[in-house]
Coordinates of C-alpha atoms and ligand atoms in Angstrom, one line a residue:
M11 CA -7.4 -6.4 -14.5
K12 CA -4.1 -7.3 -12.9
K13 CA -4.1 -7.3 -9.1
H14 CA -1.8 -4.6 -7.8
K15 CA 0.8 -5.9 -5.4
L16 CA 1.1 -3.8 -2.3
E17 CA 4.7 -2.6 -1.7
L18 CA 6.1 -0.6 1.2
E19 CA 9.0 1.4 0.0
P20 CA 11.4 2.8 2.6
S21 CA 12.6 6.2 1.5
L22 CA 16.4 6.6 1.9
I23 CA 16.2 10.2 3.1
G24 CA 14.1 9.2 6.1
G25 CA 17.1 7.4 7.5
D26 CA 20.8 8.3 7.8
L27 CA 21.6 9.8 4.4
G28 CA 25.3 10.2 5.4
N29 CA 25.5 6.4 5.5
A30 CA 23.4 5.7 2.5
V31 CA 24.6 2.1 1.9
A32 CA 24.0 1.1 5.5
T33 CA 20.6 2.8 5.4
A34 CA 19.7 0.9 2.3
K35 CA 20.8 -2.4 3.9
Q36 CA 18.5 -1.7 6.8
A37 CA 15.5 -1.8 4.3
V38 CA 16.8 -5.0 2.8
D39 CA 17.2 -6.7 6.2
A40 CA 13.7 -5.5 7.2
G41 CA 12.2 -7.5 4.3
A42 CA 11.3 -4.6 2.0
N43 CA 11.6 -5.3 -1.8
I44 CA 12.1 -1.7 -3.0
L45 CA 14.0 1.3 -1.9
H46 CA 12.8 4.8 -2.8
L47 CA 15.6 7.3 -3.7
D48 CA 14.8 11.0 -3.8
V49 CA 17.0 13.0 -6.2
M50 CA 16.7 16.8 -5.9
D51 CA 18.4 19.6 -7.8
G52 CA 17.8 22.6 -5.6
L53 CA 15.7 24.2 -8.3
F54 CA 12.7 22.1 -8.9
V55 CA 12.6 21.7 -5.1
P56 CA 14.5 23.8 -2.5
N57 CA 16.8 21.0 -1.4
L58 CA 19.7 18.8 -2.6
T59 CA 20.2 15.1 -2.0
I60 CA 22.0 12.4 -4.0
G61 CA 23.0 11.7 -7.6
P62 CA 23.8 8.6 -9.7
D63 CA 27.2 7.9 -8.0
I64 CA 25.6 7.2 -4.5
V65 CA 22.8 5.3 -6.2
G66 CA 25.4 3.1 -7.9
K67 CA 27.2 2.5 -4.6
I68 CA 23.9 1.3 -3.1
R69 CA 23.2 -1.0 -6.1
E70 CA 26.6 -2.6 -5.6
N71 CA 25.7 -3.4 -2.0
V72 CA 22.1 -4.7 -2.2
P73 CA 20.8 -8.0 -3.7
E74 CA 20.0 -8.0 -7.4
N75 CA 16.3 -8.6 -6.8
F76 CA 16.0 -5.6 -4.5
H77 CA 14.7 -2.8 -6.7
L78 CA 15.8 0.8 -6.7
D79 CA 13.1 3.3 -7.4
V80 CA 14.4 6.8 -8.3
H81 CA 12.1 9.8 -7.7
L82 CA 13.6 12.6 -9.8
M83 CA 12.7 16.1 -8.4
I84 CA 14.7 17.9 -11.0
Y85 CA 14.2 20.0 -14.1
H86 CA 15.3 18.4 -17.4
P87 CA 15.0 14.8 -16.2
E88 CA 15.8 13.6 -19.7
N89 CA 19.4 14.6 -19.1
F90 CA 19.8 12.1 -16.3
I91 CA 17.8 9.0 -17.3
E92 CA 20.7 7.3 -19.0
K93 CA 22.9 7.8 -15.9
F94 CA 20.4 6.3 -13.5
V95 CA 19.8 3.4 -15.9
K96 CA 23.5 2.7 -16.1
V97 CA 24.0 2.6 -12.3
G98 CA 21.2 0.0 -12.1
C99 CA 17.8 1.6 -11.2
E100 CA 14.8 -0.5 -12.0
E101 CA 12.2 2.3 -11.8
I102 CA 12.5 6.0 -12.7
T103 CA 9.8 8.5 -11.9
F104 CA 9.9 12.2 -12.9
H105 CA 7.5 15.1 -12.4
V106 CA 4.9 16.1 -15.0
E107 CA 5.7 19.8 -14.1
A108 CA 9.5 19.3 -14.7
T109 CA 9.6 19.0 -18.5
E110 CA 7.8 20.2 -21.6
D111 CA 8.1 16.8 -23.3
V112 CA 6.6 14.3 -20.9
R113 CA 5.9 11.8 -23.6
H114 CA 9.4 11.8 -24.8
V115 CA 10.8 11.1 -21.3
L116 CA 8.3 8.4 -20.6
D117 CA 9.1 6.7 -23.9
Y118 CA 12.8 7.0 -23.2
I119 CA 12.5 5.3 -19.8
R120 CA 10.5 2.5 -21.4
K121 CA 12.9 2.2 -24.3
C122 CA 15.6 1.5 -21.6
N123 CA 13.3 -1.3 -20.3
R124 CA 12.8 0.5 -17.0
Y125 CA 9.5 1.0 -15.1
A126 CA 8.3 4.5 -16.0
G127 CA 6.6 6.7 -13.4
L128 CA 5.0 10.2 -13.6
A129 CA 4.7 12.3 -10.4
L130 CA 2.5 15.2 -9.5
K131 CA 2.8 17.9 -6.9
P132 CA -0.1 18.6 -4.6
D133 CA -1.2 21.6 -6.6
T134 CA -1.1 19.9 -9.9
P135 CA -4.5 18.6 -11.1
V136 CA -4.8 14.9 -11.9
E137 CA -6.0 15.8 -15.4
L138 CA -2.5 16.7 -16.3
V139 CA -1.3 13.1 -16.2
E140 CA -4.4 11.6 -17.9
P141 CA -3.1 11.8 -21.4
Y142 CA -0.2 9.5 -20.4
L143 CA -2.0 6.9 -18.3
K144 CA -1.9 4.3 -21.1
D145 CA 1.8 4.8 -21.6
L146 CA 3.2 4.6 -18.1
D147 CA 3.8 2.0 -15.3
K148 CA 3.1 4.2 -12.2
V149 CA 1.6 7.5 -11.0
L150 CA 3.2 9.0 -7.9
V151 CA 0.8 11.2 -6.0
M152 CA 2.7 13.6 -3.8
T153 CA 1.0 13.8 -0.4
V154 CA 3.3 16.6 0.8
E155 CA 5.1 19.4 -1.0
P156 CA 8.2 17.7 -2.4
G157 CA 11.6 18.6 -1.0
F158 CA 11.7 17.4 2.6
G159 CA 10.9 14.3 4.6
G160 CA 9.0 14.5 7.9
Q161 CA 6.0 16.6 6.8
S162 CA 2.3 15.9 7.5
F163 CA 0.1 13.9 5.1
M164 CA -2.3 16.0 3.0
E165 CA -5.5 14.1 3.3
E166 CA -7.2 15.9 0.4
M167 CA -4.7 14.2 -2.0
L168 CA -6.7 10.9 -1.4
N169 CA -9.2 12.3 -3.9
K170 CA -6.5 12.2 -6.6
V171 CA -5.8 8.6 -5.7
K172 CA -9.5 7.7 -6.0
I173 CA -9.8 9.5 -9.4
L174 CA -6.8 7.5 -10.7
A175 CA -8.1 4.2 -9.3
N176 CA -11.4 4.8 -11.0
Y177 CA -9.7 5.8 -14.3
R178 CA -7.6 2.6 -14.1
K179 CA -10.7 0.5 -13.6
K180 CA -12.8 2.2 -16.3
Y181 CA -10.1 1.9 -19.0
N182 CA -8.8 -1.5 -17.8
L183 CA -5.3 -0.2 -17.3
D184 CA -2.8 -1.6 -14.9
F185 CA -0.5 1.2 -13.7
D186 CA 0.5 1.3 -10.0
I187 CA -0.6 4.2 -7.8
Q188 CA 2.1 5.4 -5.4
V189 CA 1.7 7.9 -2.5
D190 CA 4.7 9.7 -1.1
G191 CA 4.9 12.0 2.0
G192 CA 3.7 11.7 5.5
I193 CA 2.9 8.0 5.3
N194 CA 2.4 6.1 8.6
F195 CA 0.2 3.2 9.5
D196 CA -2.9 5.3 9.5
T197 CA -2.3 7.4 6.4
G198 CA -0.9 4.3 4.6
L199 CA -4.1 2.3 5.3
Q200 CA -6.3 5.3 4.1
S201 CA -4.2 5.5 0.9
V202 CA -4.6 1.8 0.2
Q203 CA -8.3 2.0 0.9
A204 CA -8.4 4.9 -1.7
G205 CA -6.7 2.7 -4.3
A206 CA -2.9 3.2 -3.8
N207 CA -0.6 0.1 -3.8
R208 CA 2.8 1.6 -3.5
L209 CA 3.5 3.3 -0.1
V210 CA 6.7 5.4 0.2
C211 CA 7.6 5.9 3.8
G212 CA 10.6 7.8 5.1
S213 CA 10.9 9.2 8.6
F214 CA 8.1 7.1 10.1
F215 CA 9.7 3.9 8.8
Y216 CA 13.2 4.6 10.0
K217 CA 12.0 5.7 13.4
Q218 CA 10.4 2.3 14.1
P219 CA 12.0 0.2 16.8
D220 CA 11.5 -3.0 14.7
L221 CA 11.8 -2.3 11.0
A222 CA 10.8 -5.9 10.0
S223 CA 7.6 -5.8 11.9
A224 CA 6.8 -2.4 10.3
V225 CA 7.2 -3.9 6.9
R226 CA 4.9 -6.8 7.8
K227 CA 2.3 -4.4 9.2
F228 CA 2.3 -2.3 5.9
D229 CA 2.2 -5.6 3.9
S230 CA -0.9 -6.7 5.8
F231 CA -2.8 -3.7 4.1
Q232 CA -2.9 -5.9 1.0
E233 CA -6.1 -7.4 2.4
V234 CA -8.0 -4.2 2.0
S235 CA -6.5 -3.2 -1.4
S236 CA -8.5 -3.2 -4.6
Ligands
DX5_553 C1 9.8 14.2 -0.3 C2 10.1 12.9 -0.8 C3 9.7 11.7 0.0 C4 10.2 11.7 1.4 C5 9.0 11.3 2.3 O1 10.0 15.2 -1.2 O2 9.7 12.7 -2.1 O3 10.1 10.5 -0.6 O4 11.2 10.8 1.7 O5 9.4 11.4 3.6 P1 8.4 11.2 4.8 O6 7.9 9.8 4.7 O7 9.2 11.4 6.0 O8 7.3 12.2 4.6
ZN554 ZN1 10.0 10.7 -3.0

C-alpha cells in the first residue's frame, strides 16, 4: 500500500478572508504545500464565503506547485466543478449529503483530471461513503459542523477515521483521509494516530506567532502516521 504523505493544509477562512491573496501567500511562505478553500452557499451550510473568481485570483498569485484544495459546502456541486477546474484547482471535494448522484460528480471530477474528494458531516455515518471508496482520492471527515471556523474538535469523529483507515488497509486502497475542523497540535496528532494524513487547520494555524514552525511541527507527525 502506498505510504500516505502527511500534509498540513492551512484553511483560508482561518486567516484574513478580506485579503485572500495575502492570506494564501502566508501559507506559501510558511512552507505549506496545499491551501484549503471553503466554498459555502448559505443553504447547505448557514454561511457564505468565496467563489471561483477569488480562487482564480489566488491561483494567479501562488506558485504552480502549490495546490489549491476546494471544499464545496454547496448543493448541486456538479454545477460548479467546471468553474473551479478552469480557475486552476487541483483538488475538489464535495459532500455526500449534497447531491443525489455522488458517482456522477466523482467521475466528473476525475474526468477533469482532478483529485476527487468526498466529505461527510458529523451526523453522516461512514457507511454512506463506502460504496465510493474505490473510486475516489480522498475522504474528508468533518470534525466540526461545517459552516464556521474556530469550533471545537469532535473527538468521537476519530472513530470514523479509524473505520476508514481499516477499510483502506483491508481492501488495499490508497485514498487519503482528511480531517477538517478544530485541528490544533493535540487534535492533529490524535487524528494522525487514528489514520488521517491530511490535516486542515484554519484559526489555530493563522493565530500562530511563527507559521513556518507550525508547519514543521505538523509535518513531524509523519513519524507516527500509518
Ligand atoms: C468549516 C470549514 C473548515 C474551517 C476549519 O466548515 O470546512 O475548513 O476552515 O476551521 P478551524 O480550523 O478554525 O476549525
Ligand atoms: Zn473545509
